[in-house]
mmCIF file of C-alpha atoms in Angstrom:
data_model
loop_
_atom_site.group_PDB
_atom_site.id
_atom_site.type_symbol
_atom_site.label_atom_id
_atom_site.label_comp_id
_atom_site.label_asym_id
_atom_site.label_seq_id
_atom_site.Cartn_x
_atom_site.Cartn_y
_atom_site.Cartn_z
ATOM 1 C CA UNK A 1 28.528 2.585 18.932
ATOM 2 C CA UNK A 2 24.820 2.538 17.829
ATOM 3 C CA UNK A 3 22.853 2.959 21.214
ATOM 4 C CA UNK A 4 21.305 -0.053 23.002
ATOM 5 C CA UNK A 5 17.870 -0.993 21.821
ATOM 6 C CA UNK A 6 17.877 0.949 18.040
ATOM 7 C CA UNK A 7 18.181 -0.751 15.512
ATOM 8 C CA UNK A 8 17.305 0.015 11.621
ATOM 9 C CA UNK A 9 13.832 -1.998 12.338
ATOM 10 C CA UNK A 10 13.280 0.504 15.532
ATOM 11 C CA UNK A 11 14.357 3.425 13.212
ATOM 12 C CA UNK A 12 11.401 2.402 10.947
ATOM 13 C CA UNK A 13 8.658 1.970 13.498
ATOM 14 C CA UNK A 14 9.357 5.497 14.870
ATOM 15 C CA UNK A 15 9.063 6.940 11.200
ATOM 16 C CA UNK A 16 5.839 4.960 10.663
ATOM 17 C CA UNK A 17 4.854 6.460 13.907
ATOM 18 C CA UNK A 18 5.756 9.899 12.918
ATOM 19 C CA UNK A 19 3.613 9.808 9.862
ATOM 20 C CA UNK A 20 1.278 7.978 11.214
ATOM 21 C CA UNK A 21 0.793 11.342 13.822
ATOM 22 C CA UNK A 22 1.566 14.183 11.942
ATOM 23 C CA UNK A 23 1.378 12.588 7.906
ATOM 24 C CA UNK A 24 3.654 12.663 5.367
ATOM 25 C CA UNK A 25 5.218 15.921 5.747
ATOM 26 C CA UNK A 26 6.596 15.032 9.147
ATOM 27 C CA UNK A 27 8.426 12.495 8.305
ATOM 28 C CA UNK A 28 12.113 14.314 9.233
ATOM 29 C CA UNK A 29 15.382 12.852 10.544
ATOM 30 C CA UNK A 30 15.145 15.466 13.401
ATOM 31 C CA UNK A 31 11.357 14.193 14.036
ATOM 32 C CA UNK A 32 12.383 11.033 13.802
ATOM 33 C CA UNK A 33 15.547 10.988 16.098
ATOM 34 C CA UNK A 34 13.341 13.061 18.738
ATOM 35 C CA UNK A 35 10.590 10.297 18.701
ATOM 36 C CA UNK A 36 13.384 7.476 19.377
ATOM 37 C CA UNK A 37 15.628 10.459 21.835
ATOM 38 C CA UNK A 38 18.805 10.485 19.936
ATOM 39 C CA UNK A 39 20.525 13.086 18.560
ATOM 40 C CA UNK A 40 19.896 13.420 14.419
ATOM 41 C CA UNK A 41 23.557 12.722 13.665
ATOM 42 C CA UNK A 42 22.687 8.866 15.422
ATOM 43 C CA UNK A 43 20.601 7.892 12.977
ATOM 44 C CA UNK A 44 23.315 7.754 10.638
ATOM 45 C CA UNK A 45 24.335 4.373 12.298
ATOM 46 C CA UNK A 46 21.277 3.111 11.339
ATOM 47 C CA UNK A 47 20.179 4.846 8.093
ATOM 48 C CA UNK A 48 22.039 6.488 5.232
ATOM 49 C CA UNK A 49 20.140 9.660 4.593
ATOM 50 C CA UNK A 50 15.977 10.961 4.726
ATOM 51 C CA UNK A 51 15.780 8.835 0.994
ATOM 52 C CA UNK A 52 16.614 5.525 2.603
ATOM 53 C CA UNK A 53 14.536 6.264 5.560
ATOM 54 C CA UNK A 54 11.396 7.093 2.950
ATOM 55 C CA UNK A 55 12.363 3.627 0.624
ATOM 56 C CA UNK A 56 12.814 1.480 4.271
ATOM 57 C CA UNK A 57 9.055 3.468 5.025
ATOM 58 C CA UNK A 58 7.619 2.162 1.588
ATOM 59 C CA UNK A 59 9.114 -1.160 2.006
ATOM 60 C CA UNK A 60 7.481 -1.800 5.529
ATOM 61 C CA UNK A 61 4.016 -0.292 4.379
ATOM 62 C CA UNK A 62 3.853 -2.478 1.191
ATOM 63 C CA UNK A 63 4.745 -5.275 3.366
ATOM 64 C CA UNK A 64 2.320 -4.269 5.558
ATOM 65 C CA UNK A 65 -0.860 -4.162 2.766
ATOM 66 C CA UNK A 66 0.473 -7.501 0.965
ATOM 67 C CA UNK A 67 -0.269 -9.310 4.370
ATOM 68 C CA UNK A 68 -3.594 -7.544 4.659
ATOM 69 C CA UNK A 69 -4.287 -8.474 1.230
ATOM 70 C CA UNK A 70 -2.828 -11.959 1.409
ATOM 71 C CA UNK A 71 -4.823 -12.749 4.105
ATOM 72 C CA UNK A 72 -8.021 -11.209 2.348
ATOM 73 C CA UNK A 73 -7.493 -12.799 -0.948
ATOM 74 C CA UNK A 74 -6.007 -16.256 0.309
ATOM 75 C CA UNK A 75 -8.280 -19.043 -0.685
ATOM 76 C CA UNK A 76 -10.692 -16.717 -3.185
ATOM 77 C CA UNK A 77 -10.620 -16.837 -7.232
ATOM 78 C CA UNK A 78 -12.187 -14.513 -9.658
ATOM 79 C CA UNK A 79 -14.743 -11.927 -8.747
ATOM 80 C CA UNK A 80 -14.612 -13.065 -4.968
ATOM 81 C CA UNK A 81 -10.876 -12.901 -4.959
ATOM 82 C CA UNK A 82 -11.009 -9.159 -6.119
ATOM 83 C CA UNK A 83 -13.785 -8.113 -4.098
ATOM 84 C CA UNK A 84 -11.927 -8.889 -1.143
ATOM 85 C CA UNK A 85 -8.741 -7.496 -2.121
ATOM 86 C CA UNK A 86 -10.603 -4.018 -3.011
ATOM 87 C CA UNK A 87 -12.070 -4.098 0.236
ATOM 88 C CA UNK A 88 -9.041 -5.180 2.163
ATOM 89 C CA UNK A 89 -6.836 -2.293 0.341
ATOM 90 C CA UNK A 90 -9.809 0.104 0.991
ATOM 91 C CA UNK A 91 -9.826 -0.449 4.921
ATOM 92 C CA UNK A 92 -5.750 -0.212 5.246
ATOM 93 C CA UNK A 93 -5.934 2.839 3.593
ATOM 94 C CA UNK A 94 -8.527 4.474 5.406
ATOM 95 C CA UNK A 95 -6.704 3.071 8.993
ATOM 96 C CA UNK A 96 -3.610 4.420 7.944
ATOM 97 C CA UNK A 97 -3.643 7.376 5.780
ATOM 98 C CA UNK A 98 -0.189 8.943 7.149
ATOM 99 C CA UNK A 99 1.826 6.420 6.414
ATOM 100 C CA UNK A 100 -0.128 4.868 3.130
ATOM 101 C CA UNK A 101 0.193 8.709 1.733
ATOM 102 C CA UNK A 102 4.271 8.411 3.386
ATOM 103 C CA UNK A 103 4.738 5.433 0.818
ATOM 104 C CA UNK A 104 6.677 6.173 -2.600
ATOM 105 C CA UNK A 105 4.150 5.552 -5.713
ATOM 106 C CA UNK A 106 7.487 5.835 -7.993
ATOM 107 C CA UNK A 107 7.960 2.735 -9.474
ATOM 108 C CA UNK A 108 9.634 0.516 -7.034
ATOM 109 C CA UNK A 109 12.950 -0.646 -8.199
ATOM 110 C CA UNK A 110 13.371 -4.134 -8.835
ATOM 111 C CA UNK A 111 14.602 -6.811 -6.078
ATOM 112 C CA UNK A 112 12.488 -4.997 -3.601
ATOM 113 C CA UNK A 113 10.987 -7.909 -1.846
ATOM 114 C CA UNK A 114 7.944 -6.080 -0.703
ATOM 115 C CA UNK A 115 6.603 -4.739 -3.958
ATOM 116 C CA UNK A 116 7.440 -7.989 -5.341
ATOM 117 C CA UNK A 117 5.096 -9.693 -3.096
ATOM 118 C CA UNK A 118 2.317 -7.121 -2.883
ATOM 119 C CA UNK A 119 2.736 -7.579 -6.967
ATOM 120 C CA UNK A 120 2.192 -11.464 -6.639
ATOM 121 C CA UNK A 121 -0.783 -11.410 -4.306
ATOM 122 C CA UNK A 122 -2.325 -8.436 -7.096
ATOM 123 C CA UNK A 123 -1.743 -10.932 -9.967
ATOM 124 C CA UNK A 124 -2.929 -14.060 -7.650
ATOM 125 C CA UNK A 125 -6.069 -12.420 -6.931
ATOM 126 C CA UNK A 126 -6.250 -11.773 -11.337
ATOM 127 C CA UNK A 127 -5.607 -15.056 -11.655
ATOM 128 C CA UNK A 128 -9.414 -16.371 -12.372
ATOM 129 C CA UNK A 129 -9.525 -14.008 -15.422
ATOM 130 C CA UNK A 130 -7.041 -15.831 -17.069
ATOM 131 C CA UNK A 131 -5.217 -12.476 -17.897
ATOM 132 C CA UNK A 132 -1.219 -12.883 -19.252
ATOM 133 C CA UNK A 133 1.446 -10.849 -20.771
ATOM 134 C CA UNK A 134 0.483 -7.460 -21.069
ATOM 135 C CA UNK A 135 -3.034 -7.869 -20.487
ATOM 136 C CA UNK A 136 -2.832 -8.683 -16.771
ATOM 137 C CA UNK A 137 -0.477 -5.709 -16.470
ATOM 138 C CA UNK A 138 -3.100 -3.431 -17.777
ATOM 139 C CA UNK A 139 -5.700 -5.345 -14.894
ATOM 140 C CA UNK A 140 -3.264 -4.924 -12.177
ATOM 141 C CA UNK A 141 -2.752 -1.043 -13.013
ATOM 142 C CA UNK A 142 -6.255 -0.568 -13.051
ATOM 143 C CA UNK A 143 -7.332 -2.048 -10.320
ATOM 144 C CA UNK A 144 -4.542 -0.455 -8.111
ATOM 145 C CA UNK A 145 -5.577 2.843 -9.543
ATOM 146 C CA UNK A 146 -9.142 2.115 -8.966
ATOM 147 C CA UNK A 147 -8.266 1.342 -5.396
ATOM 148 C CA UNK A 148 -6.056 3.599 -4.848
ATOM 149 C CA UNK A 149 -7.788 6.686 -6.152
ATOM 150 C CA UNK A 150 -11.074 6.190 -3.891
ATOM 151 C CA UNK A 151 -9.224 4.995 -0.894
ATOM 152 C CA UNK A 152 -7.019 8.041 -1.443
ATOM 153 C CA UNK A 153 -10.352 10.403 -1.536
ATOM 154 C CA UNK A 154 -12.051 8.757 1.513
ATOM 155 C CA UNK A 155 -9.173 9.354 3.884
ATOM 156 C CA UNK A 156 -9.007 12.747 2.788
ATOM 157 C CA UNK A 157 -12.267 13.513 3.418
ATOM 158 C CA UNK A 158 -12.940 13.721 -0.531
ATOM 159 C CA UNK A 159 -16.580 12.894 -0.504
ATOM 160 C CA UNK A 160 -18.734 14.922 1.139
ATOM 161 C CA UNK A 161 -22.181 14.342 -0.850
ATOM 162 C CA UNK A 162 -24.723 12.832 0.943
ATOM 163 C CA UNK A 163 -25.059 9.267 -1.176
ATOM 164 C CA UNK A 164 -23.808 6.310 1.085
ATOM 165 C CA UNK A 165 -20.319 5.460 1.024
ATOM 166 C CA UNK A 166 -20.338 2.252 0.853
ATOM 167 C CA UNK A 167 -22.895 1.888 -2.225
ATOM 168 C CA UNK A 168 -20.396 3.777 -4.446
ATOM 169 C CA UNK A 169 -17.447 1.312 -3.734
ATOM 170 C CA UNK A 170 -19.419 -1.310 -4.116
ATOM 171 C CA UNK A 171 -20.359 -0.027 -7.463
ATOM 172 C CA UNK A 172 -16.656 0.579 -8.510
ATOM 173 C CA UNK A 173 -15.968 -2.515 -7.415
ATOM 174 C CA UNK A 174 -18.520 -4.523 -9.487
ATOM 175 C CA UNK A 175 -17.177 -1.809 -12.312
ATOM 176 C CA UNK A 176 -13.847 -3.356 -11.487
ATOM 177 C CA UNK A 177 -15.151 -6.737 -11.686
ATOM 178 C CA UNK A 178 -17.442 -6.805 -14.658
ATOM 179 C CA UNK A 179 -14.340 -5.017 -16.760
ATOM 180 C CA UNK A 180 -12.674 -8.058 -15.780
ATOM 181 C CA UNK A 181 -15.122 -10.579 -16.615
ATOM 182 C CA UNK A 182 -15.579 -9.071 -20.095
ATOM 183 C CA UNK A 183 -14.140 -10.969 -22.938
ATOM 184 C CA UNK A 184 -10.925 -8.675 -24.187
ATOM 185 C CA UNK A 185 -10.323 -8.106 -28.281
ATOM 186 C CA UNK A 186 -6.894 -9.489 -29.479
#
């Protein structure tokens, strides 16, 4: 009988909270089953194995950044649109390196809602470039990497010259923006 109170939602917010205190590394069954004060084998009601608990982790944090970015990018087109978005991605990041560092990168197997949506909002937010096919693949990837790889940096402390902060993402993302604005060969 799973106990009263868990749940696999409850199992997920304790290993957010674990990696959110100790990164990704701590994520463990044990760490997580002493967090929610259950013995490990418990959590098998609950969750198959450490994998599932990882995909169910990377599920709720993409969920978690296509709100933030839904929210930034709703009502936005074009460069305004992906300005916020960059910004928005930046600052969830940077608030939550432990369990943004916890999510998968792998490609995300199909049918998962949450990469699905976080997908939609990155190809809403494209939209104003009238980008299709392959070519708004190519904008998507970029401007995740782009993202990704100086969010990634900040939170780790990555930047330790004495230029402002701020000036250099603002310059990657009008990089980012002007890329996009530029007419593309067939």
């Amino acid at each position: 009988m799973p106990r009263a109170g868990l749940s696999p939602d409850a199992v997920v917010d304790a290993a957010v909270a674990v990696v959110d205190a100790g990164g990704p590394g701590a994520l463990t069954l044990a760490a997580v089953a002493g967090r929610v004060g259950v013995a490990t084998p418990s959590l098998y009601k609950h969750v198959r194995n450490l994998a599932e608990l990882r995909h169910l982790v990377t599920s709720r944090v993409l969920d978690d950044l296509a709100e933030r970015l839904g929210e930034a990018a709703l009502g936005r087109s074009g460069d305004d649109a992906v300005r916020a978005l960059m910004r928005a991605y930046r600052s969830y990041v940077v608030e939550h390196p432990g369990r943004y560092g916890a999510m998968e990168q792998t490609a995300t197997p199909e049918g998962d809602a949450a990469a699905e949506r976080l997908l939609g909002i990155l190809y809403g937010a494209l939209r104003g470039y009238e980008l299709a096919g392959p070519d708004l693949v190519h904008a998507a990837r970029c401007l995740r990497s782009a993202v990704h790889g100086f969010a990634v940096l900040e939170a780790a402390g990555g930047f330790g010259l004495p230029a402002d902060l701020e000036a250099s993402y603002e310059l990657l993302i009008s990089m980012v923006t002007g890329g996009l604005s530029r007419p593309r060969a067939g």
